[in-house]
C-alpha cells in the first residue's frame, strides 16, 4: 500500500517533505538534486552499511560520506514522537517539562556546541543554564543511528524516563536543521585503515594518555589477549567499530527503553485509583497509535511491554479471588488495550512471522486465569452485512449457540482478527482507487451485488463491527485514503440495508392493516405488530460495542474534513488542550454531491438511532451511555449548515418510519435502549429549522419501554421512589441514569415550548405518560416554574400551570410514601400556586385530601399560604384576603378532625383570630380527648391555652390529661412529671375549688411517693391563688392535715410504705445507702401529719421485724433513725 499522505498541521515539526536534513544548503532554489544524493538517500534508508560494504568491494570515500550523511533521521516529527506524549506535537503544549519543548528551547538559545559525527555516531555538548544562584551545567550527549533511525542514546544527565531527554532532542534537532555545520567523519575503522604502524601506535598511546584513568585497565587486558596467539580475539577477523553502523542481521528500529516502559506502567497501575495515572496510561496508548501510524515497529513492541505489565497487575488476582469487578477506569484501559491489539494484529503490511508471533502471545495471555473477560453479551461471529433485511435473531439454534459460547477475554477479538486477511480481490479493488470499472452489477460469491443502484461500491460478507475494525486499522497504520474508501463502501451498504428494511416494514405494516380491519377495526396496527414480534431485531448494538464501530467510522470521516490549521486529537485524553474544531465539506470521490462530513453525520445517526437490546452487566451498560455521549460530543463540534440540516431532516424522518429497526419507530420492545440523549441532540439541532419534526421526534423518544411494561397505564405504582426503582429491575443497572436523561429531554422540550400552549400541553401529556419517577417529575416542575418566571419579564401562565400540574402529580404519587423530600415538595407547591394566584392556592387547600397528609396540610400548606409574605405577594383586597383565611381555617379544622393528635394545636393557632373557628377547634380537642387523645398532647394544648390567657380551659384539658395518666411508684423520672407539676401549679393558682377537684385525680393517677410529697409541699407553701372571678379565697396557706390536702398526705404516706416494702424485696447491699436516704424523705412526709412521728416509728419497727434477716441494713436504720 502507498504511504500515508503528507498532511502537515499548523505548528507541527517539519517532516521529511519540508526539511531533508538541511538539504536546501546543498542545492540552490529550483536546482535539481545530485544523483549521488538521491541514490545515497535511498541506500541510507534501507541498507545497512555492512550490506553496502559486502555488495561492493570498494566504496569511494565521497559515496561513503553521503551515505553516512543521509543515514541520520531527517524528520523532526519522529524526534518529537520519542520525546513527548502528545501527537501531533503541539506548540500549544507550553509545558516546559515536555522534553521536546525543552530541547527546542535549548537549540534556539544556542546551547549546542562541539557537534561531531563520526560515521553513524553523533556526539555533542549541551550547556544548560542553571537555576538562579547555580552554575551552568554541561552535558555530553552521544547518539547512534542507522537507516534513518536513532538506535541508542546516552546523556550525562542520566535521565530515566520513557522518552528522550531534552539534551538528546537538542542535539538531534541541531543535526537535522544544521546538518552542514556538523563536522563529518567516516567510521573510525576507515580512518584507522589509512594509518601506518607508527601512526597507529602514536594514536593508541595518545588515546590512552588522554583517558588513562578510564581506559588503561581495558587497554592492558586487550593488549595481553592480542599478544596471546591462541586467544579468542585473534580468532576473529577484524574488530568492532561502534561508528560503522548496524550489521545486516541487526534489527532496524528506534531506540526504546523497555525497562523504563515496564517500570512506568507498573507504577501507574499501582496508582490506578488516581485520575492522573489513568490519563498517563491513555497517553501511552496514544503513543502506540502514533507509532503505528508512522509504521514504526516499536508500536507493537511497546504494546507487548504494556500488556505484560497489565497482566502482572496484582489487583487482577485479588478481584478474581473476591469475585468483584474491576474499577471502571481499569476496565476502560483494558478495553483500549484489546482494541489496540485488534489494530496491531490486523495490520495490512506486517510480515506473516510477525503476526504469528503476536497471535502466539495473545493465545498465551488469553488462557491466563487473571485475563479479564469481555463485558456484555456481544457475539463474536454476528451476522454479516447484507444488502437486504437480515433475519430476526432469537431462533432456538442461536440460543443454543449462545448458551454454549466459550469464554471470551479482552483479547478474543484480536485472536479472531488473526484469521482475517487483506488479499480479497474485491477489497483490494475498493482500497486501491476511488474510481471503479464500468460494470455495476459485478458480484462477490456469485449472488451478492458489489455495487448499489447508484454505482457505488458495497462491502458485504463480514459483520459490521469487523468491517469498521478494518477502517480503524487502516487509519491507525497510516492509510487514511484507503480507510475513507472502505468507510464509504460500508456506509453505502448500510444505506441499502436501511432502505430494504424500511420497505419490508412498510409491507408488513400494510398486510397487518388489512388483517386488522378484517378482524377488528379497533385494534391498533402498531400494537399488533409489537404483539406479533417476540424479540428485538438487533440483539447487539453498535453503540457501546467493544470494537466501537460507529466511533471508528465517524473519527475517520471527520478527520478527513478537519481544517488543517486546526489540530485535534480524536482519541480522548491524549492531548493537554481541547480547542474549537472547524470542519469543512470534503467531496467523496465518485459520489457527486456527497461529502465525508455528510457521511459522518449520517452514520452517527444510523448508529445512535438503531433499536438495540441493552447489554448485560453494569460496565457494558455504562459503556453504552458513555459511548453515546462521546459520539454526540463529536457531532456537537460540527457546525450545521444547510446541507447538514437536510441530512438531519432526512435521517429524522427515516428514524420515525423505521419500525422495529429504529429506536424512534412505532414498534419498541421492552429491552430496547432508550433514545433520550440522541433525541435531545436532534431536537436542539432541528428546532430552528423544522419545529414540527423536532417535537415529533423528541416526543416519540420519551418512551422508556422497560417501565411501560412494568407500569401499565392507569395502574398505581407499587413503589415510586427512585432508590427502590433499581431494585425492581436488577438487570438494568443504569436505569436511574436513563430516567435522568429522559427528564433532561422533557425539560429541554418544556423550555423550548415556552409561549406555545399547544406544544406545552402535548409535552405535558407525554411527561405524565412516560416519566414514573417522582423525584424527576418534581425537578421538571421546578425547572418549568423557574423558566416560566424570569426576573425581568412577565410570567408564562401556561408554563406555570404545567409546573403546578406536575407538582400535584408528584404529591399524589408520594402521598403514602415516607420520603424526606416531601416537606420541600409541599413548600414548593404552595409557592408555585402563589405565583399563579389565590384561586390556585385555594384549590390545593380545598383538595388537600388527595395531595397532603393532615400534618403537611395544617403545618405547611395552611400556614405558608397565609403568611404575611404570601398575602403581600398576592396583593389581595380585604374580601379576598378573608376568603383565603377562611379556606385555610377550614383546612386546619378538617386536619384537626382527621388527625387531632398532630394537628389540633396548629388548628388552634391558625384559628386564633376567629372566635367561632377557635371554638370549633377547641371542641375537636375535647372530643378527641374522649376518643383517646394522649395525655402528652392534651398537656401541650393546655399549656397553649394558658399562654393564650384561658386558664380555665387549660385547667379543663389538664384534668382530662391527668385522667389518662398513670405514674407507678418507681417512675420518679417519668416524662410527664413536669406537666403534672405544671397542672398542680395551675390548679393552685385558680383557687381552692379547682385544687380540691384535682386532688382525687392526682391520687388516682400518681403512685410515686417522692412526686406526691413534692406536690404536697408545693401546695402548703402559699395560699391558693385568685379564683376565676378575681376574689381572693383564702388568706392563709392550706394545712396538710386538713381537707383537701389530708387525702393527698395519706396517699403520700401510703405510697412511701408500699414503695419501701417493694424495694426491700430485692435490695442489694450497694443500694443500702440510697434506701436510707429514701427513708429520710419519707420521715419528712410522715411528720406533716399530727401523729406523724408515731406513725413513722411504728413503720420502722414493722420494717425491723419483717426484714430482721437483713442485719447490716437494719443496723444502718438504727444508726440513722434510732
CSV table of C-alpha atoms in Angstrom, one decimal, residues 83-466:
chain,number,residue,atom,x,y,z
A,83,UNK,CA,10.2,12.9,23.3
A,84,UNK,CA,6.6,13.9,24.1
A,85,UNK,CA,3.3,12.1,24.7
A,86,UNK,CA,1.1,14.3,22.6
A,87,UNK,CA,0.6,13.9,18.9
A,88,UNK,CA,0.8,16.0,16.8
A,89,UNK,CA,3.5,17.8,18.8
A,90,UNK,CA,1.5,20.8,19.9
A,91,UNK,CA,3.1,24.1,20.0
A,92,UNK,CA,0.1,24.9,22.2
A,93,UNK,CA,1.8,22.5,24.6
A,94,UNK,CA,3.6,25.2,26.6
A,95,UNK,CA,4.5,22.9,29.4
A,96,UNK,CA,8.3,23.4,29.8
A,97,UNK,CA,8.6,19.9,31.3
A,98,UNK,CA,7.9,18.3,27.9
A,99,UNK,CA,11.4,17.1,26.6
A,100,UNK,CA,10.7,18.1,23.0
A,101,UNK,CA,9.8,21.7,24.1
A,102,UNK,CA,12.8,22.0,26.4
A,103,UNK,CA,15.1,20.6,23.7
A,104,UNK,CA,13.8,23.1,21.1
A,105,UNK,CA,14.4,26.0,23.6
A,106,UNK,CA,17.9,24.7,24.2
A,107,UNK,CA,18.6,24.6,20.5
A,108,UNK,CA,17.2,28.1,19.9
A,109,UNK,CA,19.2,29.5,22.7
A,110,UNK,CA,22.5,28.3,21.2
A,111,UNK,CA,23.2,25.7,23.9
A,112,UNK,CA,24.5,23.1,21.4
A,113,UNK,CA,28.2,23.1,20.5
A,114,UNK,CA,31.2,20.8,19.6
A,115,UNK,CA,29.0,18.6,17.5
A,116,UNK,CA,30.9,15.8,15.7
A,117,UNK,CA,29.6,13.0,13.5
A,118,UNK,CA,31.9,10.0,13.2
A,119,UNK,CA,30.3,7.5,10.9
A,120,UNK,CA,27.0,6.5,12.4
A,121,UNK,CA,27.7,8.1,15.8
A,122,UNK,CA,26.9,11.7,16.7
A,123,UNK,CA,28.2,13.5,19.8
A,124,UNK,CA,28.0,17.0,21.2
A,125,UNK,CA,27.8,19.1,24.3
A,126,UNK,CA,24.7,20.8,25.7
A,127,UNK,CA,25.2,23.8,28.0
A,128,UNK,CA,22.0,24.2,30.1
A,129,UNK,CA,21.6,27.3,32.3
A,130,UNK,CA,21.4,26.5,36.0
A,131,UNK,CA,18.8,27.7,38.4
A,132,UNK,CA,19.3,31.2,40.0
A,133,UNK,CA,22.4,31.0,42.1
A,134,UNK,CA,23.6,27.8,40.4
A,135,UNK,CA,26.4,27.4,37.8
A,136,UNK,CA,25.8,26.4,34.2
A,137,UNK,CA,25.6,22.6,33.6
A,138,UNK,CA,27.4,20.8,30.8
A,139,UNK,CA,26.0,17.5,29.4
A,140,UNK,CA,27.8,15.3,26.9
A,141,UNK,CA,25.4,13.5,24.6
A,142,UNK,CA,26.1,10.6,22.3
A,143,UNK,CA,23.6,9.2,19.7
A,144,UNK,CA,24.0,6.1,17.5
A,145,UNK,CA,21.8,5.8,14.4
A,146,UNK,CA,21.2,3.5,11.4
A,147,UNK,CA,19.0,3.7,8.4
A,148,UNK,CA,17.4,7.0,9.5
A,149,UNK,CA,16.6,5.7,13.0
A,150,UNK,CA,18.2,6.5,16.3
A,151,UNK,CA,19.3,3.2,17.7
A,152,UNK,CA,20.8,4.2,21.1
A,153,UNK,CA,21.3,7.4,23.1
A,154,UNK,CA,23.5,8.4,26.0
A,155,UNK,CA,23.4,11.6,28.0
A,156,UNK,CA,25.3,12.8,31.1
A,157,UNK,CA,22.0,13.9,32.7
A,158,UNK,CA,21.3,10.2,33.4
A,159,UNK,CA,17.6,10.7,32.6
A,160,UNK,CA,15.4,7.7,33.3
A,161,UNK,CA,12.2,8.1,31.5
A,162,UNK,CA,10.2,6.7,28.7
A,163,UNK,CA,11.4,9.2,26.1
A,164,UNK,CA,14.5,11.0,25.0
A,165,UNK,CA,15.7,13.8,27.3
A,166,UNK,CA,15.8,17.4,26.2
A,167,UNK,CA,19.5,17.3,25.6
A,168,UNK,CA,19.2,14.4,23.1
A,169,UNK,CA,16.4,16.3,21.4
A,170,UNK,CA,18.5,19.5,21.2
A,171,UNK,CA,21.4,17.6,19.6
A,172,UNK,CA,19.1,15.7,17.2
A,173,UNK,CA,17.4,18.9,16.1
A,174,UNK,CA,20.7,20.6,15.6
A,175,UNK,CA,21.8,17.7,13.3
A,176,UNK,CA,18.6,18.0,11.3
A,177,UNK,CA,18.4,21.8,11.0
A,178,UNK,CA,22.2,22.5,10.7
A,179,UNK,CA,23.4,19.3,9.1
A,180,UNK,CA,26.1,21.0,7.0
A,181,UNK,CA,27.6,22.8,10.0
A,182,UNK,CA,28.3,19.4,11.6
A,183,UNK,CA,31.8,18.1,11.2
A,184,UNK,CA,31.5,14.8,9.4
A,185,UNK,CA,34.0,11.9,9.5
A,186,UNK,CA,33.9,8.4,8.1
A,187,UNK,CA,33.6,5.5,10.6
A,188,UNK,CA,36.7,5.3,12.8
A,189,UNK,CA,37.7,2.0,11.2
A,190,UNK,CA,38.1,3.7,7.8
A,191,UNK,CA,40.4,6.3,9.4
A,192,UNK,CA,42.5,3.7,11.1
A,193,UNK,CA,42.9,1.7,7.9
A,194,UNK,CA,44.7,4.7,6.4
A,195,UNK,CA,47.4,4.8,9.2
A,196,UNK,CA,50.7,3.0,9.2
A,197,UNK,CA,52.2,1.2,12.1
A,198,UNK,CA,53.9,4.2,13.7
A,199,UNK,CA,50.8,6.3,13.3
A,200,UNK,CA,48.6,3.6,14.9
A,201,UNK,CA,51.0,3.3,17.8
A,202,UNK,CA,51.0,7.0,18.3
A,203,UNK,CA,47.2,7.1,18.1
A,204,UNK,CA,46.8,4.4,20.7
A,205,UNK,CA,49.3,5.9,23.1
A,206,UNK,CA,47.8,9.4,22.8
A,207,UNK,CA,44.3,8.0,23.4
A,208,UNK,CA,45.5,6.1,26.5
A,209,UNK,CA,47.3,9.1,27.8
A,210,UNK,CA,44.2,11.4,27.4
A,211,UNK,CA,42.0,8.9,29.2
A,212,UNK,CA,44.4,6.7,31.2
A,213,UNK,CA,42.2,6.6,34.3
A,214,UNK,CA,39.2,5.2,32.4
A,215,UNK,CA,40.7,3.0,29.7
A,216,UNK,CA,44.1,1.9,30.9
A,217,UNK,CA,42.9,-1.4,32.5
A,218,UNK,CA,40.9,-2.2,29.4
A,219,UNK,CA,43.8,-1.3,27.1
A,220,UNK,CA,46.2,-3.6,29.0
A,221,UNK,CA,43.7,-6.5,29.0
A,222,UNK,CA,43.2,-6.2,25.3
A,223,UNK,CA,47.0,-6.0,24.7
A,224,UNK,CA,47.5,-9.2,26.7
A,225,UNK,CA,44.9,-11.0,24.7
A,226,UNK,CA,46.2,-9.9,21.3
A,227,UNK,CA,49.8,-11.0,22.2
A,228,UNK,CA,48.4,-14.4,23.1
A,229,UNK,CA,48.4,-16.3,19.9
A,230,UNK,CA,45.6,-18.7,20.6
A,231,UNK,CA,43.3,-16.2,22.3
A,232,UNK,CA,39.7,-15.8,21.1
A,233,UNK,CA,40.3,-12.2,20.0
A,234,UNK,CA,42.9,-13.5,17.5
A,235,UNK,CA,40.5,-16.0,16.0
A,236,UNK,CA,38.0,-13.2,14.8
A,237,UNK,CA,38.7,-11.3,11.6
A,238,UNK,CA,38.6,-7.6,12.0
A,239,UNK,CA,37.5,-5.6,15.1
A,240,UNK,CA,34.2,-4.0,16.3
A,241,UNK,CA,33.6,-0.4,15.3
A,242,UNK,CA,30.7,1.4,17.1
A,243,UNK,CA,30.7,4.1,14.4
A,244,UNK,CA,30.3,1.8,11.5
A,245,UNK,CA,26.5,1.3,11.8
A,246,UNK,CA,24.5,-1.8,12.2
A,247,UNK,CA,25.0,-5.2,10.8
A,248,UNK,CA,22.9,-6.9,8.2
A,249,UNK,CA,21.2,-9.1,10.8
A,250,UNK,CA,20.6,-6.3,13.4
A,251,UNK,CA,17.1,-5.2,13.9
A,252,UNK,CA,16.4,-1.8,12.4
A,253,UNK,CA,14.2,0.1,14.9
A,254,UNK,CA,14.2,3.2,17.0
A,255,UNK,CA,15.7,3.2,20.5
A,256,UNK,CA,13.1,2.3,23.1
A,257,UNK,CA,13.9,1.9,26.8
A,258,UNK,CA,12.0,-1.3,27.5
A,259,UNK,CA,12.9,-1.4,31.2
A,260,UNK,CA,11.6,2.2,31.7
A,261,UNK,CA,8.3,1.4,29.9
A,262,UNK,CA,7.7,-1.6,32.1
A,263,UNK,CA,8.6,0.2,35.3
A,264,UNK,CA,6.4,3.2,34.5
A,265,UNK,CA,3.4,1.1,33.5
A,266,UNK,CA,3.8,-0.9,36.7
A,267,UNK,CA,4.0,2.3,38.8
A,268,UNK,CA,1.0,3.8,37.1
A,269,UNK,CA,-1.1,0.7,37.6
A,270,UNK,CA,-0.2,0.6,41.2
A,271,UNK,CA,-1.6,4.2,41.4
A,272,UNK,CA,-4.7,3.2,39.4
A,273,UNK,CA,-7.1,4.9,41.7
A,274,UNK,CA,-5.8,8.3,40.7
A,275,UNK,CA,-7.1,10.2,37.7
A,276,UNK,CA,-3.6,11.2,36.6
A,277,UNK,CA,-2.4,7.6,36.4
A,278,UNK,CA,-5.3,6.7,34.0
A,279,UNK,CA,-4.5,9.8,31.9
A,280,UNK,CA,-0.9,8.9,31.5
A,281,UNK,CA,-1.7,5.3,30.6
A,282,UNK,CA,-4.1,6.6,27.9
A,283,UNK,CA,-1.3,8.8,26.7
A,284,UNK,CA,0.9,5.8,26.3
A,285,UNK,CA,-1.8,4.1,24.3
A,286,UNK,CA,-1.9,7.2,22.1
A,287,UNK,CA,1.8,6.9,21.7
A,288,UNK,CA,1.4,3.3,20.4
A,289,UNK,CA,-1.2,4.5,17.9
A,290,UNK,CA,1.2,7.3,16.8
A,291,UNK,CA,4.0,4.7,16.3
A,292,UNK,CA,1.6,2.5,14.3
A,293,UNK,CA,0.7,5.5,12.1
A,294,UNK,CA,4.4,6.2,11.4
A,295,UNK,CA,4.9,2.4,10.5
A,296,UNK,CA,7.2,2.2,13.5
A,297,UNK,CA,7.7,-1.4,14.7
A,298,UNK,CA,8.1,-0.1,18.2
A,299,UNK,CA,4.4,0.4,18.3
A,300,UNK,CA,3.7,-3.4,18.7
A,301,UNK,CA,6.8,-3.7,20.8
A,302,UNK,CA,5.7,-1.1,23.3
A,303,UNK,CA,2.2,-2.6,23.4
A,304,UNK,CA,3.6,-6.0,24.3
A,305,UNK,CA,5.6,-4.5,27.2
A,306,UNK,CA,2.5,-2.7,28.4
A,307,UNK,CA,0.3,-5.8,28.1
A,308,UNK,CA,2.7,-7.9,30.1
A,309,UNK,CA,2.6,-5.3,32.9
A,310,UNK,CA,-1.2,-5.1,32.8
A,311,UNK,CA,-1.4,-8.9,33.2
A,312,UNK,CA,1.0,-8.7,36.2
A,313,UNK,CA,-1.2,-6.2,38.0
A,314,UNK,CA,-1.7,-7.7,41.5
A,315,UNK,CA,-5.3,-6.4,41.6
A,316,UNK,CA,-6.4,-8.9,38.9
A,317,UNK,CA,-5.9,-11.9,41.1
A,318,UNK,CA,-7.4,-10.1,44.1
A,319,UNK,CA,-10.6,-9.1,42.1
A,320,UNK,CA,-10.9,-12.7,40.8
A,321,UNK,CA,-10.5,-14.2,44.3
A,322,UNK,CA,-13.1,-11.8,45.8
A,323,UNK,CA,-15.5,-12.2,42.8
A,324,UNK,CA,-15.5,-8.4,42.4
A,325,UNK,CA,-15.5,-6.5,39.2
A,326,UNK,CA,-12.6,-4.2,38.4
A,327,UNK,CA,-12.9,-0.4,38.6
A,328,UNK,CA,-14.4,1.4,35.7
A,329,UNK,CA,-11.1,3.3,34.9
A,330,UNK,CA,-9.2,0.0,34.8
A,331,UNK,CA,-11.9,-1.7,32.7
A,332,UNK,CA,-11.7,1.2,30.2
A,333,UNK,CA,-7.9,0.8,29.9
A,334,UNK,CA,-8.3,-2.9,29.3
A,335,UNK,CA,-10.9,-2.2,26.6
A,336,UNK,CA,-8.5,0.2,24.8
A,337,UNK,CA,-5.7,-2.4,25.2
A,338,UNK,CA,-7.9,-5.0,23.5
A,339,UNK,CA,-8.9,-2.6,20.7
A,340,UNK,CA,-5.2,-1.7,20.1
A,341,UNK,CA,-4.3,-5.4,19.7
A,342,UNK,CA,-7.0,-5.7,17.0
A,343,UNK,CA,-5.3,-2.9,15.1
A,344,UNK,CA,-1.9,-4.5,15.5
A,345,UNK,CA,-2.9,-8.0,14.5
A,346,UNK,CA,-5.0,-6.8,11.6
A,347,UNK,CA,-2.1,-4.7,10.2
A,348,UNK,CA,-2.2,-4.6,6.4
A,349,UNK,CA,1.6,-4.6,6.0
A,350,UNK,CA,3.0,-6.8,8.7
A,351,UNK,CA,5.0,-9.9,7.9
A,352,UNK,CA,3.4,-13.3,8.5
A,353,UNK,CA,6.0,-14.3,11.1
A,354,UNK,CA,5.3,-11.1,13.0
A,355,UNK,CA,1.6,-11.8,13.1
A,356,UNK,CA,2.2,-15.4,14.1
A,357,UNK,CA,4.4,-14.2,17.0
A,358,UNK,CA,1.7,-11.7,18.1
A,359,UNK,CA,-1.0,-14.4,17.9
A,360,UNK,CA,1.1,-16.8,19.9
A,361,UNK,CA,1.5,-14.2,22.7
A,362,UNK,CA,-2.2,-13.4,22.6
A,363,UNK,CA,-3.2,-17.0,22.8
A,364,UNK,CA,-0.9,-17.5,25.9
A,365,UNK,CA,-2.4,-14.4,27.6
A,366,UNK,CA,-5.9,-15.4,26.7
A,367,UNK,CA,-5.5,-18.7,28.6
A,368,UNK,CA,-4.4,-16.9,31.9
A,369,UNK,CA,-7.0,-17.1,34.7
A,370,UNK,CA,-6.4,-13.5,35.5
A,371,UNK,CA,-7.1,-12.3,32.0
A,372,UNK,CA,-10.2,-10.1,32.1
A,373,UNK,CA,-13.3,-11.2,30.2
A,374,UNK,CA,-15.1,-9.0,27.7
A,375,UNK,CA,-18.1,-7.4,29.3
A,376,UNK,CA,-21.6,-7.6,27.7
A,377,UNK,CA,-23.2,-10.3,25.7
A,378,UNK,CA,-21.8,-9.3,22.3
A,379,UNK,CA,-21.3,-12.0,19.8
A,380,UNK,CA,-18.0,-12.9,18.1
A,381,UNK,CA,-19.5,-14.1,14.9
A,382,UNK,CA,-22.5,-11.8,14.4
A,383,UNK,CA,-24.5,-11.5,11.1
A,384,UNK,CA,-22.6,-10.2,8.1
A,385,UNK,CA,-23.6,-7.0,6.3
A,386,UNK,CA,-26.3,-7.8,3.9
A,387,UNK,CA,-28.0,-5.8,1.1
A,388,UNK,CA,-31.4,-7.0,2.3
A,389,UNK,CA,-33.0,-7.2,5.7
A,390,UNK,CA,-31.2,-9.7,8.0
A,391,UNK,CA,-33.4,-12.4,9.5
A,392,UNK,CA,-34.5,-11.7,13.0
A,393,UNK,CA,-32.3,-13.4,15.6
A,394,UNK,CA,-33.6,-15.3,18.5
A,395,UNK,CA,-34.0,-18.8,17.0
A,396,UNK,CA,-33.5,-21.9,19.0
A,397,UNK,CA,-30.3,-22.6,17.2
A,398,UNK,CA,-28.8,-19.2,18.1
A,399,UNK,CA,-29.9,-19.5,21.7
A,400,UNK,CA,-28.2,-22.9,21.9
A,401,UNK,CA,-25.0,-21.5,20.5
A,402,UNK,CA,-25.2,-18.6,23.0
A,403,UNK,CA,-25.7,-21.0,25.9
A,404,UNK,CA,-22.6,-22.9,24.9
A,405,UNK,CA,-20.4,-20.0,23.9
A,406,UNK,CA,-16.8,-20.2,25.0
A,407,UNK,CA,-15.0,-17.9,27.4
A,408,UNK,CA,-14.2,-14.6,25.7
A,409,UNK,CA,-11.4,-12.4,27.1
A,410,UNK,CA,-10.5,-8.9,26.0
A,411,UNK,CA,-8.0,-10.5,23.6
A,412,UNK,CA,-10.6,-12.7,21.9
A,413,UNK,CA,-11.4,-10.2,19.1
A,414,UNK,CA,-7.7,-9.7,18.4
A,415,UNK,CA,-7.3,-13.5,18.1
A,416,UNK,CA,-10.2,-13.6,15.6
A,417,UNK,CA,-8.6,-10.7,13.7
A,418,UNK,CA,-5.7,-13.0,13.1
A,419,UNK,CA,-7.9,-15.1,10.9
A,420,UNK,CA,-8.7,-12.1,8.7
A,421,UNK,CA,-6.6,-11.1,5.6
A,422,UNK,CA,-6.4,-8.3,3.1
A,423,UNK,CA,-5.9,-10.3,-0.1
A,424,UNK,CA,-9.5,-10.4,-1.1
A,425,UNK,CA,-9.6,-9.1,-4.7
A,426,UNK,CA,-12.7,-7.0,-4.3
A,427,UNK,CA,-11.4,-5.5,-1.1
A,428,UNK,CA,-8.1,-4.6,-2.8
A,429,UNK,CA,-10.2,-3.0,-5.6
A,430,UNK,CA,-12.1,-0.9,-3.1
A,431,UNK,CA,-8.9,0.2,-1.4
A,432,UNK,CA,-6.9,0.9,-4.5
A,433,UNK,CA,-8.9,3.5,-6.2
A,434,UNK,CA,-11.7,6.0,-6.0
A,435,UNK,CA,-13.0,5.0,-9.4
A,436,UNK,CA,-14.3,1.6,-10.4
A,437,UNK,CA,-14.9,-0.4,-13.5
A,438,UNK,CA,-17.8,0.1,-15.8
A,439,UNK,CA,-19.7,-3.0,-14.5
A,440,UNK,CA,-22.2,-2.0,-11.8
A,441,UNK,CA,-23.6,-5.5,-11.4
A,442,UNK,CA,-20.5,-7.4,-10.5
A,443,UNK,CA,-20.8,-9.9,-7.7
A,444,UNK,CA,-18.9,-11.5,-4.9
A,445,UNK,CA,-19.6,-15.1,-4.3
A,446,UNK,CA,-21.8,-15.3,-7.3
A,447,UNK,CA,-25.0,-13.9,-5.8
A,448,UNK,CA,-24.1,-10.8,-3.7
A,449,UNK,CA,-24.0,-7.4,-5.5
A,450,UNK,CA,-20.9,-5.4,-5.2
A,451,UNK,CA,-22.4,-2.1,-6.2
A,452,UNK,CA,-25.6,-0.3,-5.2
A,453,UNK,CA,-28.0,1.0,-7.8
A,454,UNK,CA,-26.1,4.3,-8.0
A,455,UNK,CA,-22.9,2.5,-8.9
A,456,UNK,CA,-21.2,3.0,-5.5
A,457,UNK,CA,-19.2,0.1,-4.1
A,458,UNK,CA,-20.6,-2.1,-1.2
A,459,UNK,CA,-18.7,-4.2,1.3
A,460,UNK,CA,-20.5,-7.4,2.2
A,461,UNK,CA,-19.8,-10.7,3.8
A,462,UNK,CA,-18.5,-9.9,7.2
A,463,UNK,CA,-20.0,-8.4,10.4
A,464,UNK,CA,-20.4,-4.6,10.6
A,465,UNK,CA,-18.1,-4.2,13.6
A,466,UNK,CA,-15.4,-6.3,11.9
